[in-house]
């Protein structure tokens, strides 16, 4: 992948799981730890059978806006635009993709509460 063909994706939940990566992207992703400040986690019940099968759970974390002292730890992955589209397909309608500021600097795509 080159700089003009990569996207940064921040994951705090199931997209960090190897089995979800394999079923969604066809490969294991390599990433680095980071965090988003000003966000906190809640939980959502998933009903999509394919997502439940891939993740092994019907209960998934979901990001909601928080206060200045809130932060959510996760992983930043470099992925292709096609893989970003695959991540969009994996995420259910409870989520929407936004660009967010990373604690370490720069931005990444992340899925938050719709």
Coordinates of N, CA and C in Angstrom, one line a residue:
X1 N 0.8 -1.2 0.0 CA 0.0 0.0 0.0 C 0.9 1.2 0.0
X2 N 0.5 2.2 -0.7 CA 1.2 3.5 -0.7 C 0.3 4.5 -0.1
X3 N 0.9 5.7 0.2 CA 0.2 6.7 1.0 C -1.1 7.2 0.3
X4 N -1.1 7.2 -1.0 CA -2.3 7.7 -1.7 C -3.4 6.6 -1.8
X5 N -3.1 5.4 -1.4 CA -4.0 4.3 -1.5 C -4.3 3.7 -0.1
X6 N -4.1 4.5 1.0 CA -4.4 4.0 2.3 C -5.3 4.9 3.0
X7 N -6.1 4.3 3.9 CA -7.0 5.0 4.8 C -6.6 4.6 6.2
X8 N -6.8 5.5 7.1 CA -6.6 5.1 8.5 C -7.9 4.9 9.2
X9 N -8.1 3.7 9.8 CA -9.3 3.3 10.5 C -9.0 3.0 11.9
X10 N -9.7 3.7 12.8 CA -9.5 3.5 14.3 C -10.6 2.5 14.7
X11 N -10.2 1.4 15.4 CA -11.1 0.4 15.9 C -11.0 0.3 17.4
X12 N -12.1 0.3 18.1 CA -12.2 0.1 19.5 C -13.0 -1.1 19.9
X13 N -13.4 -1.9 18.8 CA -14.3 -3.0 19.1 C -14.0 -4.2 18.2
X14 N -15.0 -4.8 17.6 CA -14.9 -6.1 16.9 C -13.9 -6.1 15.7
X15 N -13.7 -4.9 15.1 CA -12.8 -4.9 14.0 C -11.3 -5.2 14.4
X16 N -11.1 -5.2 15.7 CA -9.8 -5.6 16.2 C -9.6 -7.2 16.3
X17 N -10.7 -7.9 16.2 CA -10.7 -9.3 16.3 C -10.2 -10.0 15.1
X18 N -9.3 -10.9 15.2 CA -8.7 -11.6 14.0 C -9.8 -12.2 13.1
X19 N -10.8 -12.9 13.7 CA -11.8 -13.6 12.9 C -12.7 -12.6 12.2
X20 N -12.9 -11.4 12.8 CA -13.7 -10.4 12.1 C -12.9 -9.8 10.9
X21 N -11.6 -9.6 11.1 CA -10.7 -9.1 10.1 C -10.7 -10.1 8.9
X22 N -10.5 -11.4 9.2 CA -10.4 -12.4 8.1 C -11.7 -12.4 7.4
X23 N -12.9 -12.4 8.0 CA -14.1 -12.5 7.3 C -14.5 -11.2 6.6
X24 N -14.0 -10.0 7.1 CA -14.3 -8.7 6.5 C -13.3 -8.3 5.4
X25 N -12.0 -8.5 5.7 CA -11.0 -8.0 4.8 C -10.2 -9.2 4.1
X26 N -10.4 -10.4 4.5 CA -9.7 -11.5 3.9 C -8.2 -11.6 4.4
X27 N -7.9 -10.8 5.4 CA -6.5 -10.8 5.9 C -6.5 -10.3 7.4
X28 N -5.5 -10.6 8.1 CA -5.2 -10.0 9.4 C -4.6 -8.6 9.2
X29 N -5.1 -7.6 10.0 CA -4.6 -6.3 9.9 C -3.5 -6.0 10.9
X30 N -2.5 -5.2 10.6 CA -1.5 -4.8 11.5 C -1.8 -3.3 11.9
X31 N -1.7 -3.0 13.2 CA -2.1 -1.7 13.6 C -1.2 -1.2 14.8
X32 N -1.5 0.0 15.2 CA -0.8 0.6 16.4 C -1.8 1.1 17.4
X33 N -1.5 1.0 18.7 CA -2.4 1.5 19.7 C -2.5 3.1 19.6
X34 N -3.7 3.6 19.9 CA -4.0 5.0 20.0 C -5.2 5.2 20.7
X35 N -5.8 6.4 20.8 CA -7.0 6.7 21.5 C -7.7 7.8 20.9
X36 N -9.0 7.9 21.2 CA -9.8 9.1 20.8 C -10.2 9.8 22.1
X37 N -10.0 11.1 22.2 CA -10.4 11.8 23.4 C -11.8 12.5 23.1
X38 N -12.5 12.7 24.2 CA -13.9 13.3 24.0 C -14.9 12.3 23.6
X39 N -14.7 11.0 23.7 CA -15.6 10.0 23.4 C -15.7 9.0 24.5
X40 N -16.8 8.3 24.6 CA -17.0 7.2 25.6 C -17.7 6.0 25.0
X41 N -17.7 4.9 25.6 CA -18.3 3.7 25.1 C -19.6 3.4 25.7
X42 N -20.6 3.0 24.9 CA -21.8 2.4 25.3 C -21.9 1.1 24.6
X43 N -23.1 0.4 24.7 CA -23.2 -0.9 24.1 C -24.5 -0.9 23.3
X44 N -24.5 -1.7 22.2 CA -25.6 -1.8 21.3 C -25.9 -3.3 21.0
X45 N -27.1 -3.7 20.9 CA -27.5 -5.1 20.6 C -27.6 -5.2 19.1
X46 N -26.8 -6.1 18.5 CA -26.7 -6.4 17.1 C -27.7 -7.5 16.7
X47 N -28.4 -7.3 15.6 CA -29.4 -8.3 15.1 C -29.0 -9.0 13.8
X48 N -27.9 -8.4 13.1 CA -27.5 -8.9 11.8 C -26.8 -10.3 12.1
X49 N -27.4 -11.4 11.5 CA -26.8 -12.7 11.8 C -25.3 -12.8 11.3
X50 N -25.0 -12.2 10.2 CA -23.6 -12.3 9.7 C -22.6 -11.6 10.6
X51 N -23.0 -10.5 11.1 CA -22.1 -9.7 12.1 C -22.0 -10.5 13.4
X52 N -23.1 -11.1 13.8 CA -23.0 -11.9 15.1 C -22.1 -13.1 14.8
X53 N -22.2 -13.8 13.7 CA -21.4 -14.9 13.4 C -19.9 -14.6 13.3
X54 N -19.6 -13.4 12.7 CA -18.2 -13.0 12.6 C -17.6 -12.6 13.9
X55 N -18.4 -11.9 14.7 CA -17.8 -11.4 16.0 C -18.0 -12.3 17.2
X56 N -19.0 -13.2 17.1 CA -19.3 -14.1 18.2 C -20.1 -13.5 19.2
X57 N -20.7 -12.4 19.0 CA -21.5 -11.7 20.0 C -22.6 -10.8 19.4
X58 N -23.7 -10.7 20.1 CA -24.7 -9.7 19.6 C -24.7 -8.4 20.4
X59 N -23.7 -8.3 21.3 CA -23.5 -7.1 22.1 C -22.1 -6.4 21.7
X60 N -22.2 -5.2 21.1 CA -21.0 -4.6 20.5 C -20.9 -3.2 21.2
X61 N -19.6 -2.8 21.3 CA -19.4 -1.4 21.8 C -19.7 -0.4 20.8
X62 N -20.1 0.8 21.2 CA -20.4 1.9 20.3 C -20.0 3.2 20.9
X63 N -19.4 4.1 20.1 CA -18.9 5.3 20.6 C -20.0 6.4 20.6
X64 N -20.0 7.1 21.7 CA -20.9 8.3 21.8 C -20.0 9.5 22.3
X65 N -20.5 10.7 22.0 CA -19.8 11.9 22.4 C -19.7 11.9 23.9
X66 N -18.5 12.3 24.4 CA -18.3 12.3 25.9 C -17.8 13.7 26.2
X67 N -17.2 13.8 27.4 CA -16.6 15.0 27.9 C -15.1 15.1 27.6
X68 N -14.5 16.2 28.0 CA -13.1 16.4 27.7 C -12.2 15.3 28.4
X69 N -12.7 14.8 29.5 CA -11.8 13.8 30.3 C -12.1 12.4 29.8
X70 N -13.0 12.2 28.9 CA -13.3 10.8 28.3 C -12.3 10.5 27.2
X71 N -12.0 9.2 27.2 CA -11.1 8.7 26.1 C -11.4 7.2 25.9
X72 N -11.2 6.8 24.6 CA -11.5 5.4 24.3 C -10.2 4.9 23.6
X73 N -9.6 3.8 24.2 CA -8.4 3.2 23.6 C -8.8 2.3 22.5
X74 N -7.9 2.1 21.5 CA -8.1 1.2 20.4 C -6.9 1.1 19.6
X75 N -7.1 0.7 18.3 CA -6.0 0.5 17.4 C -6.3 1.2 16.0
X76 N -5.2 1.8 15.5 CA -5.3 2.4 14.2 C -4.7 1.4 13.2
X77 N -5.5 1.1 12.1 CA -5.1 0.3 11.0 C -5.0 1.1 9.8
X78 N -4.0 0.7 8.9 CA -3.9 1.2 7.6 C -4.5 0.2 6.7
X79 N -5.6 0.7 5.9 CA -6.3 -0.2 5.0 C -6.5 0.5 3.7
X80 N -6.9 -0.3 2.7 CA -7.2 0.2 1.4 C -8.6 0.8 1.3
X81 N -8.8 1.7 0.3 CA -10.2 2.2 0.1 C -11.2 1.0 0.0
X82 N -10.8 0.0 -0.7 CA -11.8 -1.2 -0.8 C -12.0 -1.8 0.5
X83 N -11.0 -1.9 1.4 CA -11.2 -2.5 2.7 C -12.1 -1.5 3.6
X84 N -11.9 -0.2 3.4 CA -12.8 0.7 4.1 C -14.3 0.5 3.7
X85 N -14.5 0.3 2.4 CA -15.9 0.0 1.9 C -16.4 -1.3 2.5
X86 N -15.5 -2.3 2.7 CA -15.9 -3.6 3.3 C -16.2 -3.4 4.8
X87 N -15.5 -2.5 5.5 CA -15.8 -2.1 6.8 C -17.2 -1.5 6.9
X88 N -17.5 -0.6 6.0 CA -18.8 0.1 5.9 C -19.9 -1.0 5.8
X89 N -19.6 -2.0 5.0 CA -20.6 -3.1 4.8 C -20.8 -3.9 6.0
X90 N -19.7 -4.1 6.8 CA -19.8 -4.9 8.0 C -20.6 -4.2 9.1
X91 N -20.4 -2.9 9.2 CA -21.0 -2.1 10.3 C -22.5 -2.0 10.0
X92 N -23.3 -2.2 11.1 CA -24.8 -2.1 10.9 C -25.3 -0.7 11.0
X93 N -26.6 -0.5 10.8 CA -27.1 0.9 10.7 C -27.0 1.7 12.0
X94 N -26.7 1.0 13.1 CA -26.6 1.7 14.4 C -25.3 2.6 14.4
X95 N -24.4 2.4 13.4 CA -23.1 3.1 13.3 C -23.1 4.0 12.1
X96 N -22.3 5.1 12.2 CA -22.0 5.9 11.0 C -20.5 6.2 11.1
X97 N -19.9 6.3 9.9 CA -18.4 6.6 9.9 C -18.2 8.1 9.9
X98 N -17.3 8.5 10.8 CA -16.8 9.9 10.8 C -15.3 10.0 10.9
X99 N -14.8 11.1 10.6 CA -13.3 11.3 10.8 C -13.1 11.9 12.2
X100 N -12.2 11.4 12.9 CA -11.9 11.9 14.3 C -10.5 12.1 14.5
X101 N -10.2 13.0 15.5 CA -8.8 13.3 15.9 C -8.2 12.2 16.8
X102 N -7.0 11.7 16.4 CA -6.3 10.7 17.2 C -5.5 11.4 18.3
X103 N -5.4 10.8 19.5 CA -4.6 11.4 20.6 C -3.1 11.6 20.1
X104 N -2.6 10.7 19.3 CA -1.2 10.7 18.9 C -1.0 11.7 17.8
X105 N -2.1 12.3 17.2 CA -2.0 13.2 16.1 C -2.6 12.6 14.9
X106 N -3.0 13.5 14.0 CA -3.7 13.1 12.8 C -5.1 12.6 13.0
X107 N -5.7 12.2 11.9 CA -7.1 11.7 12.0 C -7.2 10.3 11.5
X108 N -8.4 9.7 11.8 CA -8.7 8.4 11.3 C -10.2 8.3 11.1
X109 N -10.7 7.4 10.3 CA -12.1 7.1 10.2 C -12.4 6.3 11.5
X110 N -13.6 6.4 12.0 CA -14.1 5.7 13.1 C -15.6 5.5 13.0
X111 N -16.2 4.5 13.5 CA -17.6 4.3 13.5 C -18.2 4.7 14.9
X112 N -19.1 5.6 14.8 CA -19.8 6.1 16.1 C -21.3 5.8 16.0
X113 N -22.0 6.2 17.1 CA -23.4 6.0 17.1 C -24.1 6.8 16.1
X114 N -25.0 6.2 15.3 CA -25.7 6.9 14.2 C -26.7 7.9 14.8

